[in-house]
XYZ file of C-alpha atoms in Angstrom:
338
model
C 73.120 115.779 159.875
C 76.471 114.256 160.766
C 76.487 112.079 157.635
C 75.599 115.061 155.427
C 78.296 117.253 156.993
C 80.845 114.479 156.557
C 80.033 113.964 152.878
C 79.671 117.660 152.015
C 83.414 118.554 151.490
C 84.036 115.691 149.066
C 80.770 116.395 147.235
C 81.524 120.119 146.918
C 85.094 119.441 145.765
C 83.872 117.028 143.084
C 81.152 119.382 141.841
C 83.489 122.400 141.651
C 86.558 120.573 140.332
C 88.183 121.633 137.085
C 87.264 118.319 135.462
C 83.560 118.924 136.218
C 83.493 122.602 135.280
C 85.266 122.142 131.939
C 83.118 119.215 130.805
C 79.718 120.702 131.597
C 77.596 122.849 129.319
C 76.689 126.398 130.349
C 73.236 125.271 131.551
C 74.662 122.352 133.515
C 77.353 124.551 135.093
C 74.643 126.964 136.237
C 72.714 124.119 137.857
C 75.874 122.828 139.561
C 76.492 126.283 140.982
C 72.923 126.349 142.310
C 73.343 122.955 143.978
C 76.586 123.983 145.693
C 75.037 127.264 146.810
C 72.056 125.402 148.241
C 74.366 123.051 150.141
C 76.007 126.068 151.754
C 72.586 127.248 152.986
C 71.974 124.082 155.013
C 73.268 125.495 158.342
C 70.836 128.428 158.117
C 67.968 126.072 157.251
C 68.773 123.816 160.196
C 68.942 126.764 162.529
C 65.539 127.963 161.315
C 64.038 124.498 161.866
C 65.474 124.250 165.367
C 64.137 127.698 166.184
C 60.735 126.640 164.802
C 60.825 129.599 162.443
C 59.531 127.356 159.646
C 56.497 125.123 159.568
C 57.101 121.451 158.692
C 55.856 121.718 155.102
C 58.058 124.731 154.290
C 61.063 123.052 155.886
C 60.427 119.892 153.863
C 60.108 121.933 150.654
C 63.395 123.729 151.332
C 65.207 120.455 151.968
C 63.700 118.920 148.815
C 64.512 121.826 146.492
C 68.145 120.716 146.223
C 67.123 117.331 144.897
C 65.020 119.000 142.227
C 68.152 120.742 140.994
C 70.005 117.420 140.861
C 67.293 115.821 138.733
C 67.388 118.843 136.439
C 71.160 118.371 136.143
C 70.723 114.688 135.245
C 68.202 115.537 132.532
C 70.440 118.295 131.145
C 73.338 115.868 130.936
C 71.261 113.326 129.008
C 70.590 116.027 126.407
C 74.310 116.758 125.945
C 75.430 113.213 125.100
C 75.344 111.386 121.806
C 71.937 109.778 121.296
C 71.954 105.991 121.654
C 69.806 103.182 123.019
C 71.062 103.785 126.572
C 69.874 107.388 126.717
C 66.231 106.426 127.192
C 67.254 103.911 129.852
C 69.147 106.645 131.690
C 65.952 108.721 131.680
C 64.081 105.701 133.073
C 66.708 105.432 135.817
C 66.193 109.110 136.641
C 62.456 108.395 136.958
C 63.170 105.725 139.601
C 65.381 108.198 141.461
C 62.594 110.777 141.381
C 60.126 108.185 142.668
C 62.480 107.329 145.529
C 62.808 111.003 146.436
C 59.027 111.317 146.596
C 58.953 108.305 148.921
C 61.610 109.953 151.081
C 59.442 113.047 151.341
C 56.399 110.899 152.160
C 58.521 109.194 154.809
C 59.410 112.461 156.479
C 55.922 113.955 156.247
C 54.008 110.921 157.498
C 56.543 110.367 160.288
C 55.806 113.910 161.451
C 52.048 113.358 161.239
C 52.275 110.098 163.217
C 54.465 111.746 165.843
C 52.071 114.707 166.173
C 48.932 112.550 165.896
C 47.348 114.976 163.471
C 47.159 115.808 159.754
C 46.479 119.356 158.599
C 44.938 120.292 155.285
C 48.399 121.301 153.999
C 49.772 117.951 155.129
C 47.002 116.091 153.341
C 47.457 118.057 150.105
C 51.263 117.737 150.177
C 51.179 113.992 150.852
C 48.608 113.466 148.097
C 50.841 115.293 145.600
C 53.878 113.310 146.721
C 52.064 109.985 146.378
C 50.674 110.877 142.963
C 54.090 112.007 141.731
C 55.786 108.868 143.075
C 53.284 106.596 141.390
C 53.533 108.530 138.100
C 57.345 108.365 138.171
C 57.317 104.615 138.818
C 54.733 104.073 136.082
C 56.941 106.005 133.649
C 60.011 104.029 134.744
C 58.141 100.752 134.250
C 57.127 101.931 130.788
C 60.490 103.186 129.527
C 62.903 100.678 131.070
C 63.547 97.561 129.009
C 62.458 94.233 130.518
C 66.091 93.412 131.331
C 66.724 96.654 133.215
C 63.342 96.479 134.917
C 64.126 92.946 136.081
C 67.465 94.185 137.432
C 65.685 96.928 139.366
C 62.900 94.714 140.716
C 65.381 92.041 141.800
C 66.679 94.425 144.459
C 63.130 94.989 145.728
C 62.449 91.280 146.142
C 63.445 91.457 149.809
C 60.728 94.025 150.480
C 58.026 91.430 149.984
C 54.576 92.994 150.028
C 55.790 96.337 151.352
C 55.142 98.050 148.007
C 51.504 96.993 148.206
C 51.376 98.084 151.867
C 52.732 101.492 150.845
C 50.081 101.846 148.156
C 47.398 101.010 150.743
C 48.689 103.649 153.159
C 48.813 106.242 150.376
C 45.235 105.451 149.367
C 44.050 105.755 152.978
C 45.655 109.164 153.420
C 44.374 110.407 150.044
C 40.885 109.289 151.113
C 41.174 111.487 154.220
C 41.569 108.740 156.842
C 42.524 110.273 160.232
C 46.062 109.619 161.425
C 44.839 107.529 164.373
C 43.005 105.158 162.001
C 45.806 104.659 159.460
C 46.879 101.006 158.950
C 50.370 101.773 160.266
C 52.054 103.134 163.373
C 55.300 105.068 163.788
C 57.580 102.045 164.175
C 55.932 100.155 161.305
C 56.159 103.176 159.020
C 59.836 103.714 159.800
C 60.581 100.071 158.996
C 58.457 99.978 155.847
C 59.690 103.275 154.357
C 63.296 102.682 155.421
C 63.362 99.223 153.835
C 61.801 100.431 150.576
C 64.126 103.424 150.367
C 67.191 101.181 150.782
C 65.928 98.587 148.303
C 65.036 101.256 145.731
C 68.484 102.756 146.175
C 70.074 99.352 145.563
C 67.838 98.849 142.525
C 68.850 102.211 141.064
C 72.542 101.455 141.615
C 72.135 98.068 139.915
C 70.462 99.650 136.886
C 73.107 102.388 136.768
C 75.879 99.774 136.772
C 74.118 97.833 134.000
C 73.813 101.007 131.918
C 77.516 101.748 132.466
C 78.424 98.244 131.308
C 76.299 98.711 128.193
C 77.845 102.154 127.598
C 81.328 100.695 127.879
C 80.365 97.996 125.411
C 79.040 100.599 122.982
C 82.162 102.724 123.463
C 84.404 99.712 122.883
C 82.491 98.828 119.736
C 82.775 102.422 118.539
C 86.534 102.490 119.199
C 86.884 99.144 117.450
C 85.013 100.526 114.458
C 87.213 103.617 114.468
C 90.335 101.460 114.710
C 89.196 99.196 111.861
C 88.229 102.171 109.715
C 91.511 103.878 110.518
C 93.426 100.701 109.719
C 91.664 100.333 106.387
C 92.346 103.984 105.649
C 96.015 103.539 106.562
C 96.306 100.473 104.346
C 94.642 102.406 101.534
C 97.071 105.275 102.061
C 100.055 102.905 102.023
C 98.768 101.257 98.846
C 98.284 104.668 97.269
C 101.802 105.717 98.215
C 103.212 102.421 96.928
C 101.376 102.659 93.613
C 102.382 106.320 93.293
C 106.035 105.448 93.887
C 105.912 102.595 91.370
C 104.216 104.779 88.765
C 106.667 107.596 89.431
C 109.616 105.235 89.055
C 108.156 103.901 85.804
C 107.745 107.434 84.468
C 111.264 108.399 85.570
C 112.683 105.245 84.002
C 110.928 105.908 80.693
C 111.952 109.566 80.699
C 115.491 108.470 81.480
C 115.438 106.160 78.480
C 114.141 108.998 76.322
C 116.961 111.227 77.563
C 119.559 108.546 76.811
C 118.202 108.112 73.301
C 118.408 111.861 72.708
C 121.992 111.987 73.936
C 122.853 108.890 71.906
C 121.484 110.558 68.782
C 123.219 113.875 69.372
C 126.598 112.614 70.600
C 127.084 109.317 68.789
C 124.584 108.305 66.156
C 124.401 111.438 64.017
C 128.173 112.093 64.084
C 128.807 108.433 63.151
C 126.319 108.554 60.270
C 127.800 111.811 58.994
C 131.325 110.381 59.207
C 130.365 107.268 57.305
C 128.597 109.307 54.637
C 131.656 111.464 54.200
C 133.704 108.350 53.654
C 131.278 107.340 50.919
C 129.677 104.497 52.759
C 126.074 103.603 52.197
C 123.767 104.193 55.179
C 120.407 102.462 55.652
C 118.015 104.840 57.434
C 115.776 102.032 58.680
C 118.769 100.184 60.072
C 120.244 103.278 61.719
C 116.922 104.515 63.149
C 114.813 101.484 63.938
C 111.364 102.139 65.347
C 111.298 102.439 69.124
C 108.919 100.582 71.423
C 106.428 103.220 72.426
C 103.297 103.246 74.549
C 99.994 104.990 74.013
C 100.214 107.431 76.914
C 101.668 110.948 76.941
C 105.248 109.723 77.352
C 104.730 107.266 74.507
C 103.570 110.095 72.247
C 106.621 112.162 73.191
C 108.845 109.197 72.413
C 107.018 108.772 69.081
C 107.672 112.424 68.221
C 111.329 112.018 69.163
C 111.537 108.902 66.995
C 110.216 110.904 64.050
C 112.780 113.631 64.734
C 115.549 111.038 64.928
C 114.548 109.377 61.664
C 114.150 112.744 59.958
C 117.555 113.899 61.150
C 119.281 110.741 59.894
C 117.326 110.811 56.636
C 118.251 114.470 56.156
C 121.895 113.645 56.746
C 121.732 110.791 54.219
C 119.931 112.956 51.662
C 122.465 115.735 52.120
C 125.299 113.259 51.654
C 123.683 111.898 48.517
C 123.200 115.443 47.219
C 126.845 116.215 47.799
C 127.867 112.963 46.159
C 125.693 113.824 43.164
C 127.279 117.279 42.868
C 130.718 115.737 43.118
C 129.846 113.324 40.305
C 128.602 116.226 38.170
C 131.763 118.262 38.681
C 133.923 115.204 38.107
C 132.065 114.489 34.851
C 132.480 118.106 33.727
C 136.141 117.983 34.571
C 136.663 114.897 32.438
C 134.861 116.454 29.526
């Protein structure tokens, strides 16, 4: 009682903290609320036990109901995480915890029967159910846990020696209806056997939990590494795209700039110079004045090609007009002489 009362404030604060409430699903939050509410009912339950208002089986069931809520919470949490290889191992760990709880209930019930030197029909039925559930939970844990995790768990039970077999023998005797006085164990022996197994099973569960956490951290690290590598590759790809885009844009701007300079050169210098030379009677070679430009095959190259045609046509038109004028001048000069 003292240990429970001492641990209760920290447990309640952790279960009702903002970090817990905000990270739980609606179903999990409901279970957490039920657990905390049940913890607050412990004083009333203790008072009822002390007043002998409850029979031993009912009292044991009330005390055990809180653990059932905790197991339900564990299972709900396994459903809310991303599926991976460790999820099944977490379920196996929960099975060992359930088996230990059944042993704890067997411990309490048989201790009461040994102290009272009698076993009622309710006691017999309850103990039989507890033993069957414990054995089923351990069988499931042995089935679902990997050999490595199972070895980790069993290593903590090595100090128990043959106590597991002794427990199975006691369970079989009670299930068979053996009277309390003829059971192969007394009060002191039962307290030592059950207490040792409960502590060793607790240590085994903690060892498996730590191993699962290590594996989870390894998986998380690998996932973050993969994200970092993928992000780095994406960033490099983005930088390459930006670089290529800039280079292409500069190339386009440079080519368009050259096209603009050619247009200005034609309008401001080349055509006026050709016209001036034609007026002075000089001969003008169109191919020399409008040499073919270096053009590409893309859209800008086709625009440059069209501009080149315009440039050649303009110069050719200027030359043809000058020749026409020269021909007219020759005609009028000839007429004037005649």
